[in-house]
Structures are given as structure tokens and as C-alpha cells.
């Protein structure tokens, strides 16, 4: 989950949302707290989007999810990397 700057404490001002090329990464981005104006996307909610990675293993799917997250840009973007880390132990 990519969240806005002030999440979860208060709403953030809408900020322009852009993405790098997402092709070549197995997964997809589901937008939630996003608005559109003049053909542009804006991060306008607390939970802005979810990056879903796919893969043959949990590690591969996790890697792809974080690769997607790195390619979505908006001011104040934040996300956690410590959730469910226990599943990834070797």
C-alpha cells in the first residue's frame, strides 16, 4: 500500500501522481485514493494505491510488488517494507 504523506493522521493535499514504465513487471497497480483532473492523476486520499506483485514464489511476488511501488511517484509517498517479512525468511 502506498499512502499519502500525512496518513493515517490527517488528509494530505492532492499531489500529482506519475508512474515510470510499469511494463516488464509481473503484477498490477490498483488505484484507490486517486482523483483525476484535466487528464492527470492526483494522490488525493490516505491509501493511494496498492501494488500487487505476482511470481512463482513469495519472494518473487514480493520483489515485483516493491518494483512497482518504486515506479509510482507522488510527493509524500510512504510505504512499509516490514509487513509479513517473517514469511520471507530463508
Coordinates of N, CA and C in Angstrom, one line a residue:
X1 N 0.8 -1.2 0.0 CA 0.0 0.0 0.0 C 0.9 1.2 0.0
X2 N 0.7 2.1 -1.0 CA 1.3 3.4 -1.0 C 0.4 4.4 -0.4
X3 N 0.8 5.1 0.6 CA 0.0 6.0 1.4 C 0.5 7.5 1.2
X4 N -0.4 8.4 1.5 CA -0.1 9.8 1.4 C 0.8 10.3 2.6
X5 N 1.3 11.4 2.5 CA 2.3 12.0 3.4 C 1.8 12.0 4.9
X6 N 0.5 12.4 5.1 CA 0.0 12.5 6.5 C -0.8 11.3 6.9
X7 N -0.9 10.3 6.1 CA -1.6 9.1 6.5 C -1.0 8.4 7.7
X8 N -1.6 8.0 8.7 CA -3.1 7.9 8.9 C -3.7 9.0 9.8
X9 N -2.9 10.1 10.0 CA -3.3 11.1 11.0 C -4.3 12.1 10.5
X10 N -4.0 12.6 9.2 CA -4.9 13.6 8.6 C -4.8 13.5 7.1
X11 N -5.7 14.2 6.4 CA -5.7 14.2 5.0 C -4.5 15.0 4.5
X12 N -3.9 14.6 3.4 CA -2.9 15.4 2.7 C -3.5 16.1 1.5
X13 N -2.9 17.2 1.1 CA -3.3 18.0 -0.1 C -3.1 17.1 -1.3
X14 N -4.0 17.1 -2.3 CA -3.7 16.4 -3.5 C -2.4 16.7 -4.2
X15 N -1.7 15.7 -4.7 CA -0.4 15.9 -5.3 C -0.3 15.1 -6.6
X16 N 0.3 15.6 -7.6 CA 0.4 14.9 -8.9 C 1.0 13.5 -8.7
X17 N 0.4 12.6 -9.4 CA 0.8 11.2 -9.3 C 1.3 10.8 -10.7
X18 N 2.5 10.3 -10.8 CA 3.0 9.8 -12.1 C 3.6 8.4 -11.9
X19 N 3.8 7.7 -13.0 CA 4.5 6.4 -13.0 C 5.5 6.4 -14.0
X20 N 6.6 5.6 -13.7 CA 7.5 5.2 -14.7 C 6.9 4.1 -15.5
X21 N 7.6 3.6 -16.5 CA 7.1 2.4 -17.3 C 6.9 1.2 -16.3
X22 N 5.7 0.7 -16.3 CA 5.4 -0.4 -15.4 C 5.5 -1.8 -16.2
X23 N 5.7 -1.7 -17.5 CA 5.8 -3.0 -18.3 C 7.0 -3.8 -17.9
X24 N 6.9 -5.0 -18.0 CA 8.0 -5.9 -17.7 C 8.0 -6.4 -16.2
X25 N 7.1 -5.9 -15.4 CA 7.0 -6.3 -14.0 C 5.7 -7.1 -13.9
X26 N 5.8 -8.3 -13.4 CA 4.6 -9.2 -13.3 C 3.8 -8.7 -12.1
X27 N 2.7 -8.0 -12.4 CA 1.8 -7.5 -11.3 C 1.0 -6.4 -11.9
X28 N 0.3 -5.7 -10.9 CA -0.5 -4.5 -11.4 C -0.7 -3.6 -10.2
X29 N -1.1 -2.4 -10.5 CA -1.4 -1.3 -9.5 C -2.9 -1.1 -9.5
X30 N -3.4 -1.1 -8.3 CA -4.9 -0.8 -8.1 C -4.9 0.6 -7.4
X31 N -5.6 1.5 -8.1 CA -5.7 2.9 -7.5 C -6.9 3.0 -6.6
X32 N -6.7 3.7 -5.5 CA -7.8 3.9 -4.6 C -8.0 5.4 -4.3
X33 N -7.2 6.0 -3.5 CA -7.3 7.4 -3.1 C -6.7 8.3 -4.2
X34 N -7.3 8.3 -5.4 CA -6.8 9.0 -6.5 C -7.9 9.8 -7.2
X35 N -7.6 11.0 -7.6 CA -8.6 11.7 -8.4 C -8.0 12.1 -9.7
X36 N -8.8 12.6 -10.6 CA -8.4 13.0 -11.9 C -8.9 14.4 -12.3
X37 N -8.0 15.1 -12.9 CA -8.3 16.5 -13.3 C -7.5 16.8 -14.5
X38 N -8.2 17.3 -15.6 CA -7.5 17.6 -16.8 C -6.6 16.5 -17.4
X39 N -7.1 15.3 -17.2 CA -6.3 14.1 -17.7 C -5.1 13.7 -16.9
X40 N -4.9 14.3 -15.7 CA -3.8 13.9 -14.9 C -4.4 13.3 -13.6
X41 N -3.6 12.4 -13.0 CA -3.9 11.7 -11.8 C -3.3 12.4 -10.6
X42 N -4.1 12.5 -9.5 CA -3.6 13.1 -8.3 C -3.8 12.2 -7.1
X43 N -2.8 12.0 -6.3 CA -2.9 11.3 -5.0 C -3.7 12.2 -4.1
X44 N -5.0 11.7 -3.8 CA -5.9 12.6 -3.0 C -6.5 11.9 -1.8
X45 N -6.0 10.7 -1.5 CA -6.6 10.0 -0.3 C -5.5 9.5 0.5
X46 N -5.8 8.9 1.7 CA -4.9 8.3 2.6 C -4.1 7.1 1.9
X47 N -4.9 6.1 1.6 CA -4.3 4.9 0.9 C -4.5 5.2 -0.6
X48 N -3.4 5.5 -1.2 CA -3.4 6.0 -2.6 C -3.6 4.8 -3.6
X49 N -2.7 3.8 -3.4 CA -2.8 2.7 -4.3 C -2.2 1.4 -3.7
X50 N -2.4 0.3 -4.3 CA -1.9 -1.0 -3.9 C -1.1 -1.5 -5.0
X51 N 0.2 -1.9 -4.8 CA 1.0 -2.5 -5.8 C 1.0 -4.0 -5.5
X52 N 0.5 -4.8 -6.5 CA 0.3 -6.2 -6.4 C 1.3 -6.9 -7.2
X53 N 2.3 -7.6 -6.6 CA 3.3 -8.4 -7.4 C 2.8 -9.8 -7.6
X54 N 3.2 -10.4 -8.7 CA 2.9 -11.8 -9.0 C 4.3 -12.5 -9.2
X55 N 4.3 -13.8 -8.9 CA 5.5 -14.6 -9.1 C 5.3 -16.0 -8.8
X56 N 6.3 -16.8 -9.2 CA 6.2 -18.3 -8.9 C 6.5 -18.6 -7.4
X57 N 7.2 -17.6 -6.7 CA 7.5 -17.8 -5.3 C 7.0 -16.5 -4.6
X58 N 6.9 -16.6 -3.3 CA 6.5 -15.4 -2.5 C 7.6 -14.4 -2.6
X59 N 8.9 -14.8 -2.6 CA 10.0 -13.8 -2.8 C 9.9 -13.1 -4.1
X60 N 9.6 -13.8 -5.2 CA 9.5 -13.2 -6.5 C 8.3 -12.2 -6.5
X61 N 7.2 -12.6 -6.0 CA 6.0 -11.7 -5.9 C 6.3 -10.5 -5.1
X62 N 6.9 -10.6 -4.0 CA 7.3 -9.5 -3.1 C 8.2 -8.6 -3.9
X63 N 9.2 -9.1 -4.5 CA 10.1 -8.3 -5.3 C 9.4 -7.5 -6.4
X64 N 8.5 -8.1 -7.1 CA 7.7 -7.4 -8.1 C 6.8 -6.3 -7.5
X65 N 6.2 -6.6 -6.4 CA 5.4 -5.6 -5.8 C 6.2 -4.3 -5.4
X66 N 7.4 -4.5 -4.8 CA 8.2 -3.4 -4.5 C 8.8 -2.7 -5.7
X67 N 9.0 -3.4 -6.8 CA 9.5 -2.8 -8.0 C 8.4 -1.9 -8.5
X68 N 7.2 -2.3 -8.5 CA 6.0 -1.4 -8.9 C 6.0 -0.2 -8.0
X69 N 6.1 -0.4 -6.7 CA 6.0 0.7 -5.7 C 7.1 1.8 -6.0
X70 N 8.2 1.3 -6.4 CA 9.3 2.3 -6.7 C 9.0 3.1 -7.9
X71 N 8.1 2.6 -8.8 CA 7.9 3.3 -10.1 C 6.6 4.2 -10.0
X72 N 6.0 4.3 -8.9 CA 4.8 5.2 -8.7 C 5.4 6.4 -7.9
X73 N 5.1 7.6 -8.4 CA 5.6 8.8 -7.7 C 4.6 9.8 -7.4
X74 N 4.7 10.3 -6.1 CA 3.9 11.5 -5.7 C 4.5 12.0 -4.5
X75 N 4.4 13.3 -4.2 CA 5.0 13.9 -3.1 C 4.5 13.3 -1.8
X76 N 5.4 13.0 -0.9 CA 5.0 12.4 0.4 C 4.7 10.9 0.4
X77 N 5.0 10.2 -0.7 CA 4.7 8.8 -0.8 C 5.4 8.1 0.3
X78 N 4.7 7.2 1.0 CA 5.2 6.3 2.0 C 4.7 4.9 1.9
X79 N 5.5 4.0 2.3 CA 5.0 2.6 2.3 C 6.0 1.8 3.2
X80 N 5.4 0.7 3.7 CA 6.2 -0.1 4.7 C 6.8 -1.3 3.9
X81 N 7.9 -1.7 4.5 CA 8.6 -2.9 3.9 C 8.7 -4.0 4.9
X82 N 8.2 -3.8 6.1 CA 8.3 -4.8 7.2 C 7.1 -5.7 7.4
X83 N 6.1 -5.5 6.7 CA 4.9 -6.3 6.9 C 5.1 -7.7 6.3
X84 N 4.8 -8.7 7.1 CA 4.8 -10.1 6.7 C 6.3 -10.6 6.3
X85 N 7.3 -9.9 6.8 CA 8.7 -10.3 6.5 C 9.0 -11.7 7.0
X86 N 8.3 -12.2 8.0 CA 8.6 -13.5 8.6 C 8.4 -14.6 7.5
X87 N 7.5 -14.4 6.6 CA 7.2 -15.4 5.5 C 8.4 -15.5 4.6
X88 N 9.2 -14.5 4.5 CA 10.3 -14.4 3.6 C 11.6 -15.0 4.1
X89 N 11.7 -15.4 5.3 CA 12.9 -15.9 5.9 C 13.4 -17.1 5.2
X90 N 14.6 -17.2 5.0 CA 15.2 -18.4 4.3 C 15.3 -19.6 5.2

